[in-house]
mmCIF file of C-alpha atoms in Angstrom:
data_model
loop_
_atom_site.group_PDB
_atom_site.id
_atom_site.type_symbol
_atom_site.label_atom_id
_atom_site.label_comp_id
_atom_site.label_asym_id
_atom_site.label_seq_id
_atom_site.Cartn_x
_atom_site.Cartn_y
_atom_site.Cartn_z
ATOM 1 C CA MET A 1 49.253 22.448 -28.069
ATOM 2 C CA ARG A 2 46.557 21.521 -25.533
ATOM 3 C CA THR A 3 44.523 24.553 -26.561
ATOM 4 C CA ARG A 4 44.580 23.486 -30.239
ATOM 5 C CA VAL A 5 43.495 19.953 -29.336
ATOM 6 C CA LEU A 6 40.682 21.298 -27.189
ATOM 7 C CA ILE A 7 39.515 23.606 -29.991
ATOM 8 C CA VAL A 8 39.538 20.757 -32.518
ATOM 9 C CA VAL A 9 37.609 18.481 -30.131
ATOM 10 C CA LEU A 10 35.020 21.186 -29.477
ATOM 11 C CA ALA A 11 34.656 21.908 -33.200
ATOM 12 C CA VAL A 12 34.129 18.222 -33.994
ATOM 13 C CA ALA A 13 31.593 17.872 -31.167
ATOM 14 C CA LEU A 14 29.619 20.935 -32.275
ATOM 15 C CA SER A 15 29.619 19.732 -35.894
ATOM 16 C CA ALA A 16 28.326 16.320 -34.824
ATOM 17 C CA CYS A 17 25.530 17.928 -32.793
ATOM 18 C CA ALA A 18 24.539 20.148 -35.715
ATOM 19 C CA MET A 19 24.464 17.184 -38.108
ATOM 20 C CA ALA A 20 22.396 15.094 -35.677
ATOM 21 C CA ALA A 21 19.885 17.899 -35.280
ATOM 22 C CA GLN A 22 19.502 18.218 -39.069
ATOM 23 C CA GLN A 23 19.045 14.465 -39.540
ATOM 24 C CA ASP A 24 16.542 13.987 -36.708
ATOM 25 C CA PRO A 25 13.150 13.455 -38.404
ATOM 26 C CA ALA A 26 11.254 13.720 -35.102
ATOM 27 C CA ALA A 27 8.643 16.421 -34.917
ATOM 28 C CA PRO A 28 9.587 19.401 -32.756
ATOM 29 C CA SER A 29 8.522 19.532 -29.133
ATOM 30 C CA PRO A 30 6.780 22.738 -28.092
ATOM 31 C CA ASP A 31 8.106 24.723 -25.162
ATOM 32 C CA ALA A 32 6.252 26.970 -22.739
ATOM 33 C CA LEU A 33 6.820 30.102 -24.837
ATOM 34 C CA GLN A 34 5.308 28.448 -27.910
ATOM 35 C CA LEU A 35 2.258 27.144 -26.034
ATOM 36 C CA ALA A 36 1.482 30.178 -23.854
ATOM 37 C CA GLY A 37 -1.510 32.052 -25.225
ATOM 38 C CA THR A 38 -2.589 29.316 -27.670
ATOM 39 C CA GLN A 39 -6.015 27.706 -27.901
ATOM 40 C CA TRP A 40 -6.728 24.161 -29.055
ATOM 41 C CA LYS A 41 -9.619 21.834 -29.824
ATOM 42 C CA PHE A 42 -9.429 18.086 -29.082
ATOM 43 C CA VAL A 43 -10.055 16.147 -32.298
ATOM 44 C CA LYS A 44 -8.856 12.682 -31.224
ATOM 45 C CA LEU A 45 -8.728 10.961 -27.816
ATOM 46 C CA ASN A 46 -7.613 7.375 -27.170
ATOM 47 C CA GLY A 47 -7.337 6.823 -30.915
ATOM 48 C CA HIS A 48 -10.978 7.848 -31.590
ATOM 49 C CA GLY A 49 -12.386 11.041 -33.007
ATOM 50 C CA VAL A 50 -14.272 13.413 -30.725
ATOM 51 C CA PRO A 51 -18.011 12.933 -31.388
ATOM 52 C CA HIS A 52 -19.788 15.517 -33.527
ATOM 53 C CA GLY A 53 -21.201 18.357 -31.447
ATOM 54 C CA VAL A 54 -18.953 17.709 -28.418
ATOM 55 C CA ASN A 55 -16.865 20.726 -27.454
ATOM 56 C CA ALA A 56 -13.511 19.784 -25.881
ATOM 57 C CA THR A 57 -10.892 22.555 -25.725
ATOM 58 C CA LEU A 58 -7.543 23.360 -24.129
ATOM 59 C CA ASN A 59 -6.355 26.944 -23.649
ATOM 60 C CA PHE A 60 -2.767 27.584 -22.502
ATOM 61 C CA GLU A 61 -2.842 30.815 -20.537
ATOM 62 C CA ARG A 62 0.301 32.902 -20.146
ATOM 63 C CA ASN A 63 0.187 32.675 -16.350
ATOM 64 C CA GLY A 64 0.960 28.939 -16.163
ATOM 65 C CA HIS A 65 -2.663 27.826 -16.085
ATOM 66 C CA VAL A 66 -4.829 26.008 -18.606
ATOM 67 C CA SER A 67 -8.570 26.210 -19.008
ATOM 68 C CA GLY A 68 -11.150 24.794 -21.337
ATOM 69 C CA ARG A 69 -14.157 22.577 -21.792
ATOM 70 C CA ALA A 70 -13.789 18.835 -21.379
ATOM 71 C CA GLY A 71 -16.885 17.805 -23.327
ATOM 72 C CA CYS A 72 -19.407 18.840 -20.711
ATOM 73 C CA ASN A 73 -17.794 20.804 -17.873
ATOM 74 C CA GLY A 74 -15.352 23.660 -17.731
ATOM 75 C CA TYR A 75 -11.957 22.956 -16.142
ATOM 76 C CA GLY A 76 -8.694 24.598 -15.196
ATOM 77 C CA GLY A 77 -5.356 23.931 -13.570
ATOM 78 C CA PRO A 78 -1.592 24.452 -13.799
ATOM 79 C CA TRP A 79 0.753 23.433 -16.619
ATOM 80 C CA GLU A 80 4.456 23.562 -17.364
ATOM 81 C CA ALA A 81 6.578 22.713 -20.392
ATOM 82 C CA SER A 82 10.314 22.528 -21.010
ATOM 83 C CA ASN A 83 12.656 20.500 -23.205
ATOM 84 C CA GLY A 84 9.801 18.537 -24.771
ATOM 85 C CA ALA A 85 8.246 17.625 -21.431
ATOM 86 C CA LEU A 86 4.688 18.785 -20.775
ATOM 87 C CA HIS A 87 2.897 18.295 -17.479
ATOM 88 C CA PHE A 88 -0.516 19.277 -16.213
ATOM 89 C CA GLY A 89 -1.230 19.630 -12.500
ATOM 90 C CA GLY A 90 -4.444 18.728 -10.722
ATOM 91 C CA MET A 91 -7.452 19.943 -12.651
ATOM 92 C CA ILE A 92 -10.548 21.408 -11.077
ATOM 93 C CA SER A 93 -13.852 21.368 -12.924
ATOM 94 C CA THR A 94 -17.527 21.988 -12.635
ATOM 95 C CA LYS A 95 -19.521 18.807 -11.968
ATOM 96 C CA MET A 96 -22.549 18.778 -14.254
ATOM 97 C CA ALA A 97 -23.747 15.611 -15.961
ATOM 98 C CA CYS A 98 -24.467 16.000 -19.679
ATOM 99 C CA LEU A 99 -26.841 13.664 -21.475
ATOM 100 C CA ALA A 100 -26.403 15.499 -24.772
ATOM 101 C CA PRO A 101 -24.681 15.608 -27.101
ATOM 102 C CA PRO A 102 -24.003 11.880 -27.187
ATOM 103 C CA GLY A 103 -20.457 11.054 -26.122
ATOM 104 C CA ALA A 104 -19.917 14.204 -24.044
ATOM 105 C CA MET A 105 -19.302 12.391 -20.750
ATOM 106 C CA GLN A 106 -16.946 9.792 -22.281
ATOM 107 C CA THR A 107 -15.049 12.597 -24.001
ATOM 108 C CA GLU A 108 -14.750 14.359 -20.658
ATOM 109 C CA ARG A 109 -13.299 11.253 -18.982
ATOM 110 C CA ASP A 110 -10.852 10.851 -21.868
ATOM 111 C CA VAL A 111 -9.772 14.511 -21.733
ATOM 112 C CA PHE A 112 -8.989 14.328 -18.007
ATOM 113 C CA GLU A 113 -7.203 10.975 -18.361
ATOM 114 C CA SER A 114 -5.119 12.361 -21.234
ATOM 115 C CA LEU A 115 -4.128 15.434 -19.240
ATOM 116 C CA ARG A 116 -3.199 13.286 -16.207
ATOM 117 C CA ALA A 117 -1.050 10.932 -18.302
ATOM 118 C CA THR A 118 0.686 13.551 -20.486
ATOM 119 C CA GLU A 119 4.472 13.521 -20.155
ATOM 120 C CA HIS A 120 5.510 15.004 -23.506
ATOM 121 C CA ALA A 121 4.095 16.792 -26.516
ATOM 122 C CA ARG A 122 5.062 17.314 -30.118
ATOM 123 C CA MET A 123 3.912 19.491 -32.974
ATOM 124 C CA GLN A 124 3.042 17.698 -36.194
ATOM 125 C CA HIS A 125 1.308 19.214 -39.220
ATOM 126 C CA ARG A 126 0.061 22.172 -37.127
ATOM 127 C CA GLN A 127 -1.455 19.769 -34.586
ATOM 128 C CA LEU A 128 -0.498 19.388 -30.942
ATOM 129 C CA ILE A 129 -0.040 15.741 -29.946
ATOM 130 C CA LEU A 130 -0.106 14.867 -26.226
ATOM 131 C CA LEU A 131 2.061 11.829 -25.444
ATOM 132 C CA ASP A 132 2.450 9.481 -22.493
ATOM 133 C CA ALA A 133 5.796 8.439 -20.974
ATOM 134 C CA SER A 134 6.322 5.753 -23.639
ATOM 135 C CA GLY A 135 5.659 8.207 -26.487
ATOM 136 C CA ALA A 136 2.194 6.855 -27.329
ATOM 137 C CA ALA A 137 -0.345 9.452 -28.502
ATOM 138 C CA LEU A 138 -3.016 10.259 -25.933
ATOM 139 C CA ALA A 139 -4.741 13.119 -27.733
ATOM 140 C CA THR A 140 -4.551 15.135 -30.927
ATOM 141 C CA LEU A 141 -5.572 18.798 -30.928
ATOM 142 C CA ASP A 142 -6.123 21.286 -33.718
ATOM 143 C CA PRO A 143 -5.466 25.018 -33.285
ATOM 144 C CA ARG A 144 -8.522 27.220 -32.878
ATOM 145 C CA ASP A 145 -9.156 30.930 -33.323
ATOM 146 C CA GLY A 146 -5.958 31.480 -35.310
ATOM 147 C CA SER A 147 -3.693 29.955 -32.627
ATOM 148 C CA GLN A 148 -0.448 28.458 -33.872
#
């Protein structure tokens, strides 16, 4: 009798989980396997578009490191993702000052601040959205070179 009750309880619980997953309209969160080997271009930071001519990229390498351009300088550092959480470790970068194109240095500050504050990520309409701890969007990235 106990076995039958346990089976019924488990079946009900699994059905409820399956129904909740189908009804959840939230965009999926990428995991490390989905991000590894992909390349992205920042298109929005702090709610503003990246200025024309400014190159800001994020490349997820398969070895747990990221690299890219932050608007002016190249950068790199560690990353990890699991269960919707995404974290970037301390970034190292070159230290050039860029007077052109306009907005390159502000974009660079925004890229590094976004990476520091990222706690989660989600995929939405083929874009990668970096989110802070409260779920607010920090940055929006488009895939590049056929990634994603």
